[in-house]
Coordinates of C-alpha atoms and ligand atoms in Angstrom, one line a residue:
X1 CA -20.9 52.4 8.1
X2 CA -21.1 49.1 9.3
X3 CA -24.7 48.5 8.5
X4 CA -23.8 49.8 4.6
X5 CA -20.8 47.2 4.5
X6 CA -22.8 44.6 5.7
X7 CA -25.7 45.4 3.3
X8 CA -23.6 45.7 0.3
X9 CA -22.2 42.6 1.4
X10 CA -25.2 40.8 1.2
X11 CA -26.0 42.3 -2.2
X12 CA -22.9 41.0 -3.5
X13 CA -23.2 37.7 -2.1
X14 CA -26.5 37.4 -4.3
X15 CA -25.1 38.8 -7.0
X16 CA -22.3 36.0 -7.0
X17 CA -25.0 33.5 -6.4
X18 CA -27.6 34.8 -9.4
X19 CA -24.4 34.4 -11.5
X20 CA -23.3 31.1 -10.3
X21 CA -26.9 30.1 -11.5
X22 CA -27.3 31.2 -14.4
X23 CA -24.0 30.3 -15.8
X24 CA -24.8 26.4 -14.0
X25 CA -21.9 27.0 -11.6
X26 CA -21.7 25.7 -8.2
X27 CA -21.7 29.2 -5.8
X28 CA -18.8 27.5 -4.0
X29 CA -16.1 27.7 -6.7
X30 CA -16.6 31.4 -6.9
X31 CA -14.4 32.8 -3.8
X32 CA -15.3 36.8 -2.6
X33 CA -11.8 39.0 -2.8
X34 CA -12.1 42.4 -1.0
X35 CA -10.1 44.9 -2.8
X36 CA -9.3 47.2 0.4
X37 CA -6.9 50.1 -1.2
X38 CA -7.8 53.1 0.8
X39 CA -10.2 51.4 2.7
X40 CA -9.3 52.1 6.6
X41 CA -8.6 49.1 9.0
X42 CA -11.6 49.5 11.5
X43 CA -14.3 49.2 8.0
X44 CA -11.9 46.2 7.2
X45 CA -12.5 45.0 10.3
X46 CA -16.3 45.4 9.9
X47 CA -15.9 42.9 6.8
X48 CA -13.7 40.4 8.4
X49 CA -15.7 39.7 11.6
X50 CA -18.7 39.1 9.7
X51 CA -18.0 36.0 7.5
X52 CA -15.1 37.8 4.9
X53 CA -12.2 36.0 5.0
X54 CA -9.9 37.3 2.1
X55 CA -8.7 41.0 1.2
X56 CA -6.0 42.4 -1.0
X57 CA -4.2 45.7 -1.3
X58 CA -2.5 46.8 -4.4
X59 CA 0.2 48.7 -2.8
X60 CA 3.1 47.3 -0.1
X61 CA 2.8 51.0 1.9
X62 CA -1.0 50.5 2.4
X63 CA 0.1 46.6 3.5
X64 CA 2.5 47.6 6.1
X65 CA 0.2 50.5 7.4
X66 CA -2.9 48.2 7.8
X67 CA -1.0 45.2 9.3
X68 CA -1.0 45.8 13.0
X69 CA -4.7 46.6 13.1
X70 CA -5.8 43.4 11.1
X71 CA -3.0 41.0 12.3
X72 CA -5.1 39.4 15.2
X73 CA -8.5 38.8 12.9
X74 CA -7.8 35.6 11.1
X75 CA -8.1 36.6 7.6
X76 CA -5.7 35.6 4.0
X77 CA -3.9 38.4 2.7
X78 CA -3.0 39.0 -1.3
X79 CA -1.2 41.4 -3.6
X80 CA -3.2 42.6 -6.4
X81 CA -0.7 45.9 -7.7
X82 CA 2.2 46.4 -9.4
X83 CA 5.5 44.6 -7.3
X84 CA 8.5 46.6 -7.1
X85 CA 11.0 44.2 -7.0
X86 CA 12.6 46.3 -4.0
X87 CA 9.6 45.7 -2.5
X88 CA 9.6 41.9 -2.0
X89 CA 10.7 41.7 0.8
X90 CA 7.9 43.4 2.9
X91 CA 5.5 40.9 1.0
X92 CA 6.9 38.2 2.7
X93 CA 7.2 39.9 5.9
X94 CA 3.7 41.1 5.8
X95 CA 2.2 37.5 5.0
X96 CA 1.0 37.7 1.9
X97 CA -0.4 34.5 0.8
X98 CA -0.6 35.1 -3.0
X99 CA 0.4 37.4 -5.4
X100 CA -2.2 38.1 -8.2
X101 CA 0.2 40.4 -10.2
X102 CA 3.1 38.4 -11.0
X103 CA 3.7 39.7 -14.7
X104 CA 7.4 39.5 -15.4
X105 CA 10.0 37.2 -15.3
X106 CA 12.9 39.5 -13.3
X107 CA 10.3 39.6 -10.9
X108 CA 9.7 36.0 -10.4
X109 CA 13.1 35.5 -10.5
X110 CA 13.5 38.1 -7.6
X111 CA 10.7 36.7 -5.9
X112 CA 12.2 33.0 -6.1
X113 CA 15.6 34.3 -4.4
X114 CA 14.2 35.9 -1.1
X115 CA 12.0 32.8 -0.6
X116 CA 14.6 30.6 -0.9
X117 CA 16.8 32.5 1.1
X118 CA 14.1 33.1 3.8
X119 CA 13.0 28.8 2.9
X120 CA 9.9 30.0 2.4
X121 CA 6.9 29.2 -0.9
X122 CA 4.4 31.5 -2.3
X123 CA 1.3 31.0 -4.5
X124 CA 1.1 33.3 -7.6
X125 CA -0.8 34.1 -10.3
X126 CA 0.0 35.5 -13.5
X127 CA -1.5 38.3 -14.6
X128 CA -2.5 38.7 -17.8
X129 CA -3.2 42.0 -20.0
X130 CA -6.3 40.9 -21.7
X131 CA -7.6 44.2 -22.5
X132 CA -4.5 45.6 -24.9
X133 CA -4.5 49.1 -22.7
X134 CA -1.4 50.5 -22.0
X135 CA -2.6 51.9 -18.7
X136 CA -2.5 48.2 -17.2
X137 CA 0.5 46.2 -15.9
X138 CA 0.1 42.5 -16.8
X139 CA 1.8 40.2 -19.6
X140 CA 0.7 40.5 -23.4
X141 CA -1.3 37.0 -23.7
X142 CA 0.8 35.8 -26.3
X143 CA 3.9 35.8 -23.8
X144 CA 2.1 34.5 -20.6
X145 CA 2.6 31.1 -21.7
X146 CA 6.2 31.0 -21.6
X147 CA 6.1 33.6 -18.3
X148 CA 4.3 30.3 -17.0
X149 CA 6.8 28.1 -18.0
X150 CA 9.5 30.1 -16.8
X151 CA 8.4 31.0 -13.7
X152 CA 7.2 27.2 -13.0
X153 CA 11.1 26.7 -13.0
X154 CA 10.9 28.6 -9.9
X155 CA 10.1 26.0 -6.9
X156 CA 8.8 28.4 -4.5
X157 CA 6.3 30.0 -7.0
X158 CA 3.2 27.9 -6.9
X159 CA 1.4 28.8 -9.6
X160 CA -2.5 28.3 -9.3
X161 CA -3.6 30.3 -12.5
X162 CA -4.4 33.5 -14.1
X163 CA -5.8 37.1 -13.0
X164 CA -7.0 39.7 -15.1
X165 CA -8.5 43.8 -15.4
X166 CA -11.1 43.6 -17.9
X167 CA -11.2 46.7 -19.9
X168 CA -13.6 49.2 -18.5
X169 CA -17.0 49.6 -20.9
X170 CA -20.5 49.7 -20.7
X171 CA -20.3 47.3 -23.7
X172 CA -20.4 43.5 -21.8
X173 CA -19.8 41.8 -25.2
X174 CA -15.7 44.1 -25.2
X175 CA -15.8 43.2 -21.3
X176 CA -16.3 39.5 -21.8
X177 CA -13.4 39.3 -24.8
X178 CA -10.9 39.5 -22.2
X179 CA -12.6 36.7 -19.6
X180 CA -12.7 34.9 -22.4
X181 CA -9.1 35.4 -23.4
X182 CA -8.2 34.5 -19.9
X183 CA -10.3 31.7 -20.1
X184 CA -8.4 30.1 -23.1
X185 CA -5.3 30.8 -22.2
X186 CA -6.0 28.8 -19.1
X187 CA -7.2 26.1 -21.6
X188 CA -4.2 25.9 -23.7
X189 CA -1.7 26.0 -20.3
X190 CA -4.1 22.9 -18.9
X191 CA -3.3 20.7 -22.1
X192 CA 0.5 21.5 -21.7
X193 CA 0.5 19.8 -18.7
X194 CA 4.0 22.0 -17.5
X195 CA 5.3 20.8 -14.2
X196 CA 4.8 22.3 -11.0
X197 CA 1.9 24.3 -12.7
X198 CA -1.5 24.6 -11.0
X199 CA -4.5 26.1 -13.2
X200 CA -7.4 26.3 -10.9
X201 CA -7.9 29.7 -10.3
X202 CA -8.9 32.8 -12.8
X203 CA -8.8 35.6 -10.9
X204 CA -11.3 38.1 -13.3
X205 CA -14.2 40.2 -12.0
X206 CA -14.9 43.4 -10.2
X207 CA -17.4 45.2 -8.9
X208 CA -18.8 46.2 -12.1
X209 CA -18.6 43.2 -14.4
X210 CA -18.5 40.7 -11.7
X211 CA -21.6 38.7 -13.3
X212 CA -19.7 38.3 -16.8
X213 CA -16.8 37.3 -15.3
X214 CA -18.4 34.4 -13.4
X215 CA -20.1 33.1 -16.8
X216 CA -16.9 33.2 -18.0
X217 CA -15.3 31.0 -15.0
X218 CA -13.5 32.8 -12.6
X219 CA -12.9 31.4 -9.2
X220 CA -11.9 34.9 -7.8
X221 CA -13.8 38.1 -8.2
X222 CA -12.2 40.7 -6.6
X223 CA -14.5 44.2 -4.9
X224 CA -14.0 47.3 -3.4
X225 CA -16.4 50.3 -4.4
X226 CA -19.6 48.1 -4.5
X227 CA -18.5 47.1 -0.9
X228 CA -16.6 50.2 0.5
X229 CA -18.1 52.7 -1.6
X230 CA -16.7 55.3 -4.3
X231 CA -12.4 55.8 -3.9
X232 CA -11.3 59.2 -3.6
X233 CA -8.3 58.1 -6.2
X234 CA -8.6 57.5 -9.5
X235 CA -7.5 53.8 -10.5
X236 CA -5.1 55.4 -12.3
X237 CA -3.2 56.2 -9.1
X238 CA -2.9 52.2 -8.2
X239 CA -2.7 51.2 -12.4
X240 CA -0.4 53.6 -13.3
X241 CA 1.9 52.1 -16.3
X242 CA 4.9 53.9 -15.8
X243 CA 5.3 52.6 -11.8
X244 CA 6.2 56.3 -10.4
X245 CA 3.0 56.2 -8.0
X246 CA 3.5 52.7 -6.8
Ligands
PLP301 C1 -8.9 48.3 -7.3 C2 -9.4 46.5 -7.4 C3 -10.4 46.3 -7.5 C4 -11.7 46.3 -7.5 O1 -12.5 47.5 -8.0 P1 -13.9 47.7 -7.6 O2 -14.2 48.4 -9.5 O3 -13.4 48.7 -6.7 O4 -14.7 46.7 -7.4 C5 -9.8 44.7 -8.5 N1 -8.6 44.6 -8.8 C6 -7.5 45.5 -9.2 C7 -6.7 44.7 -9.8 C8 -7.9 46.3 -8.5 O5 -6.9 47.4 -8.0

């Protein structure tokens, strides 16, 4: 088990390096985030004890369940799943540094209220639905800039950039089109010079499409399967539009 994970990490780091070289980018500008949904704490620990520092869950319940087992190993937690407003307090309690899935104004507002009352701030990325698939969360690209502007008025939210899940397709150019939408949005937002908005981070690319994402400017790639192996649950369990599984 340990050997597999370490071997897989080596392969992923090599893929990241190759993609950076191909597109003339500095490998230090691309962070590897481990998507740890369904992965047990002992397996996550192997990665954290061997150079990895950045992990993310999709569900608050899993964040909670694994918290005690992981709390003594230095690492940074992000949240990449659909966040219901009644779970916000847990996000803060379990030390999430960045919510990458901020996709609606009411969530921004409630997150802000809670942060204010606790005297805290949090990093956020705006999640954009670039694939136009109903089954995926994220704000429509046409409304993303407006959400950025409105969320920026909540001073406890430190906007750092954008996140997307690309189209699942074997056709690389269709996947690439999703990443280009995110990159273009980033450029537009930078030009608008909105106060209280950082736009450095582009979180895009997963096990199957991280090379394309890096070529298009990803600064964070989110990898699960390629490090920890296949999951038993279909991704729809985590990405269900109805939220009934959240
Ligand atoms: C599961 C997940 C990933 C990682 O997907 P893999 O294909 O397993 O690498 C990335 N981003 C999000 C939002 C996820 O839910």
